[in-house]
Amino acid sequence: MGLFGRLVDDLVNTFVSILKGHQVTWRNLWRERVTLQYPNERPKLPERYRGLPGLHPELCIVCGACAKACPVQVINIQGRKIAGTRHRELVRYQLEAGRCMFCGLCEEACPTKPVKAIRLSNTFELAVADKSALVLEIPQLLEIWKSKPVEVPEEQYLAATPKKLAAQELAKQAEGEKPKAEGAEAAPRPKRVAAEGGPAGG
Amino acid sequence: MSTELPDSPEEAKPADDIFGLYGLEDLLGEGVEVSVPPVGDPVVTIAREKLLEACRFFKEEQGFDYLILVSGVDRGDHLESVIHLGKADAPNIVILKTAVPYDDPHVPSVTPLWQGANWHERESFDLMGIIYDGHPDLRRILLFPEWDEYPHPLRKEFRLPSLEGKYTVE
Amino acid sequence: MNLPITLTGIVEGALAPLGLQGLTPLVVYLLDALIILLLLIMPVVTILIWLLRKMLGFIQRRLGPMRVGPFGVLQTIADAVKLFHKEDLFPANADRVVFALAPFLVFVPAVLVYVVIPFGQGDGFVTKDLSVGLVYLTAVTSISAIGIITAGWSSDNKWSLLGGLRSAAQLVSYELPMTLALLGPPLMAGTLSLSGIVAAQQSVWFVVPQALGFLIYFIAALAEIAHLPFDLPEAESELVAGYNVEYSGMRFGLFFLGEFANSFTICLVATVLFLGGWHLPFLGGLPLTSWQTGLATVATMALLGGGIWYLNWRRAGWTSATRWHWLGYVSAAILAAIVLVAGLVGFISVVITLVKTSLLVFVLMWLRGTLPRVRVDQLMSFGWKALVPLGLVNFLALAFQAATGIPTGWVLNLLFFVFVGWLLLFAWRKRWAYSAVS
Amino acid sequence: MATETKQTSEPDGVLRLGGPGLAAEPTGDIHEIETDHLEVSMGPQHPSTHGVLRLKVKLDGEWVTEVQPEIGYLHRGVEKIAENRTYFQFLTITDRLDYVAAMACNAAYAVAVEKLAGLTVPPRAELCRVIVQELDRIASHLVSVGTYGLDLGATSPFIYAFRDRETILDLLEMVCGARLTYSYIRVGGVARDLPEGEWRTRFRQFLDEFPPMLDEQDTLLSENEIFLLRTRGVGVLPPEVAVNYGTSGPVLRGSGVAYDVRRSKPYGLYPQLDFNVVTRPTGDCLARYQVRVEEMRQSVKILRQCDQLLDEIPPGEVLAKGARGVKPAAGEAYASVESPRGEMGVYLISDGSNKPYRLKWRSPSFVNLSVLSAIGRGWKVADLVAIIGSIDPVFGDVDR
């Protein structure tokens, strides 16, 4: 072949390779598009999607497991004991969504049943004009919580909230009964829960 | 020169065979100790005067030609320079450790043996403050040159702001 | 057929009371240029950019612009408005005068070229049919090289300097084969006037006897306008953006527009010189005045755009994504009206020219969607070692043919056709199975 | 086309490599013209430095006479953060290291902690790990290959690659709920079992549809003469130098060294799986590119085997007992996995508490990038771009 052969070979290769590339792009010209026209067409999010965490304040037993599990410490919980009972109620729950990394450890740590008090929702649009708007308080968190459908009917998961249990307990106390056993069953002891979630402090 | 190696990593590391396997008898002596921890790979602790010699032994006579990692550890009372050596064609790993006092953190550089040590040592110098003698270009690599908030942030004295749980119940 | 009111008449009427009739030709010229700019270049470039982005999008299985106007027709206008709003930045150490002038040096020649190009049959379709049209063409297109070089130099940025230098080397090198290839058609037509060259192609388009010349011209012109695979002066992955890295606002927009106007220009020139201009085997054009050319052009682009639009509709369907619905409908209605009016007046020759041009523009887009960029030394060696010798051989064969009548040019091109055919056969025999991997 | 690689031994005994430009020293009369080298800063804002890499480049015309990478623009002190997080919590931070292949980061860390704490991973979890890691490897290589096309000026391969990657990200999103920061492979197993039903169908569909798409996209690049001109013989890294620098992954295998952690230091389910360690002998940019493409095909092969194993290994426990509050005994361990970029290792020291005493991340990109100053000189600026692209650094991983 020699030099001429190599030259011809080069020419053929160049020619074919460039035509082949154009063949590929030509074929793609007629294929179905894959673009999603986002604000008008919404993505179909899978069931396990990890969006913004939402909280149901009624369900929260104020055990602090989520705050301890959080690797970036964006959860701030303030609670108080319901006078005369073992139950606690939520005073304030703050979540700094701007620093949240949607890892879902809080949801995994949450001990409430049958529905978790803190759940990652399908909300992913976080754009705000002011960073302070990303510090979420209970009303917003509740809205986010409710944005994701729950399989359990509402009466069922709201049947044994800490407040209701406390009210029952108080009522029983008023009747003169000893409410210990029931209270221990309803609210798991925070220490055990915290150990499962992995304590961060100390 | 390298010793013949069994196929699987389990066979390669029976604790009692370690000296024969890695030919460590020749190396043992003043300033060189070997320990086989229950978890992990054999550790050879070397005085810093003999480090380069030991590295050359491992590279040239034992075929540990692949430098995995050079790192620094703050042990609380002294610093430690750790070298992980491996082979490009076998699963064996050996860990070389050299203790370095805080007030005189000098260790010979292994860049003459492995070019790859260059950036590892720069990083260790940058974050841990170990000075590698004989390094061709020892300067900060990850932090910017004027960094002076705390010279070597991976030392234990440098503490991050504490991450207290924000969980309060009245 | 002419419209009852002519531009000259209007200008004369306006100037006569002031006693300035003497200025009429000048004013008419300026107005003519303005009309060409506003009615021809701007809409063409606007629609061309949209077309290009749509085609590139389709090639890449995207949709391209979709927001402004129906299917994003008005995206380019929105971009231009945005660019006008941007701050006009000058680097601290830039040579301010040169820096400010450079974009015009790129954009103005791109527009000036259109002066001599005949869009259709008859005097009405060419602003000024110079007897040395081809010389003017090559001279004017070369000016933009100066603009690019000065832009690169005056920015006081090392990357843009590199881009400017690359472009200097590239434009000077490829000017040579391009001009050699451009010399073919006048040799055969016996005139340098572009209308004359088109008229000479009535029986056979020059792409047949000068296929090699056409190929050389097209490749060299790609390099001249810095189009992929030769877009080295502004190679964004190497030189960030090359010569225009420091430009902002509408100065950058001028580079951008100039670039697209240039890609339209080379296709138009190729059509006029090699693809027979407005000639179809048996259809002639109808006479039209120059400013109607603009309307006709817009109309054609609208028709082409309509095709893309249809494709887009097939793919994306109607969505409420088009926020400027009403604007889109208005613009579509205007375009439709123009098509109607221009159609009534008769513009078939212009349509033929522009359809041919648009096909070439599509080839440009296709190349852009497919090929990677060559390296600077490969570009140079390809230019000097392949294109220049080929161009010389081609030119000598054609010149010999013109001087003696011995059909050397035909023989050369016959050889070229045989060679291409053999390549195709070879390629087919390999069943496209050539794989460089092995 | 420049194919020659020169090696020079300089006074300090350091081996230096480089392209043909090293010989481009002026001779004869040219000496009389005074010339100066142009020093430019390539990056940290530059379209083709793949993130925040800054190169101090000395140019002699278009020739690169010296290149010095400057890194650290994305340094976040991850190793220090590790000392302040529990073993379980830190896993979520590892997502942010090599963000293009976060599964490998998860896996490297999990394997190290398991080795240290002596945790046994359930078989089903091992299978899930292999599947997501290989899917992620394909996704990562697609980014690398696609952006490589973009570096060389070809836009379409990039889009095609991202279209396929999108399919994988959808699959992974169905598995763990996130597209980049997976946090799926946990210490002691995985977060959840793979979903059944639709996921499985789409997974199989992907395995069928992906290889032809890959071939098509590969046609645009490795069968294009211009691409070959730009990559063949450019940025040659001889095998002995590659080993000496400690490079790994496609960079090392492109130089013909068959070092793959999945084979050399097997972990997880890999010893049971059948796949080839892809190597190319030439050590140039093209070889590194081809290794990546071929590795994607091998990953598909692994995934097909996993698809069968999914039926054989029944769903069950996917997280080892006691993994959440894991507290390894005092000691240390080094474990590594094969990330798409090479050997990603974690050196972990425990003092018996629930937080690591020291964590050192052996990031493949960091090591691979260090070779750039050796092989980057003597080439054209455009080649330098090609070389960086073929090394494929990810700056979350380099700077940590």
PDB file of C-alpha atoms in Angstrom, chain C residues 13 25 36 42 57 122 131 134 163 184 207 311 313 335 342 346 352 374 392 408:
ATOM      1  CA  GLY C  13     -40.981  65.185  -2.840  1.00  0.00           C
ATOM      2  CA  PRO C  25     -29.549  59.957  -4.698  1.00  0.00           C
ATOM      3  CA  ILE C  36     -32.203  46.551   3.742  1.00  0.00           C
ATOM      4  CA  MET C  42     -32.668  41.966  10.946  1.00  0.00           C
ATOM      5  CA  GLY C  57     -32.546  21.450  19.590  1.00  0.00           C
ATOM      6  CA  GLY C 122     -34.024  41.837 -12.310  1.00  0.00           C
ATOM      7  CA  SER C 131     -19.581  45.360 -12.339  1.00  0.00           C
ATOM      8  CA  LEU C 134     -17.116  39.688  -6.688  1.00  0.00           C
ATOM      9  CA  GLY C 163      -8.506  34.336  20.140  1.00  0.00           C
ATOM     10  CA  GLY C 184     -13.942  29.852 -10.846  1.00  0.00           C
ATOM     11  CA  VAL C 207     -21.800  23.406  -9.055  1.00  0.00           C
ATOM     12  CA  LEU C 311     -42.410  20.126  13.345  1.00  0.00           C
ATOM     13  CA  TRP C 313     -46.131  21.414  17.023  1.00  0.00           C
ATOM     14  CA  LEU C 335     -45.879  37.594   8.696  1.00  0.00           C
ATOM     15  CA  ALA C 342     -45.433  39.701  -1.386  1.00  0.00           C
ATOM     16  CA  GLY C 346     -44.720  38.058  -7.181  1.00  0.00           C
ATOM     17  CA  ILE C 352     -35.955  30.020  -5.001  1.00  0.00           C
ATOM     18  CA  VAL C 374     -10.177  20.768  15.168  1.00  0.00           C
ATOM     19  CA  LEU C 392      -4.674  26.101  -7.156  1.00  0.00           C
ATOM     20  CA  THR C 408      -9.535  20.676 -18.366  1.00  0.00           C
TER      21      THR C 408
END
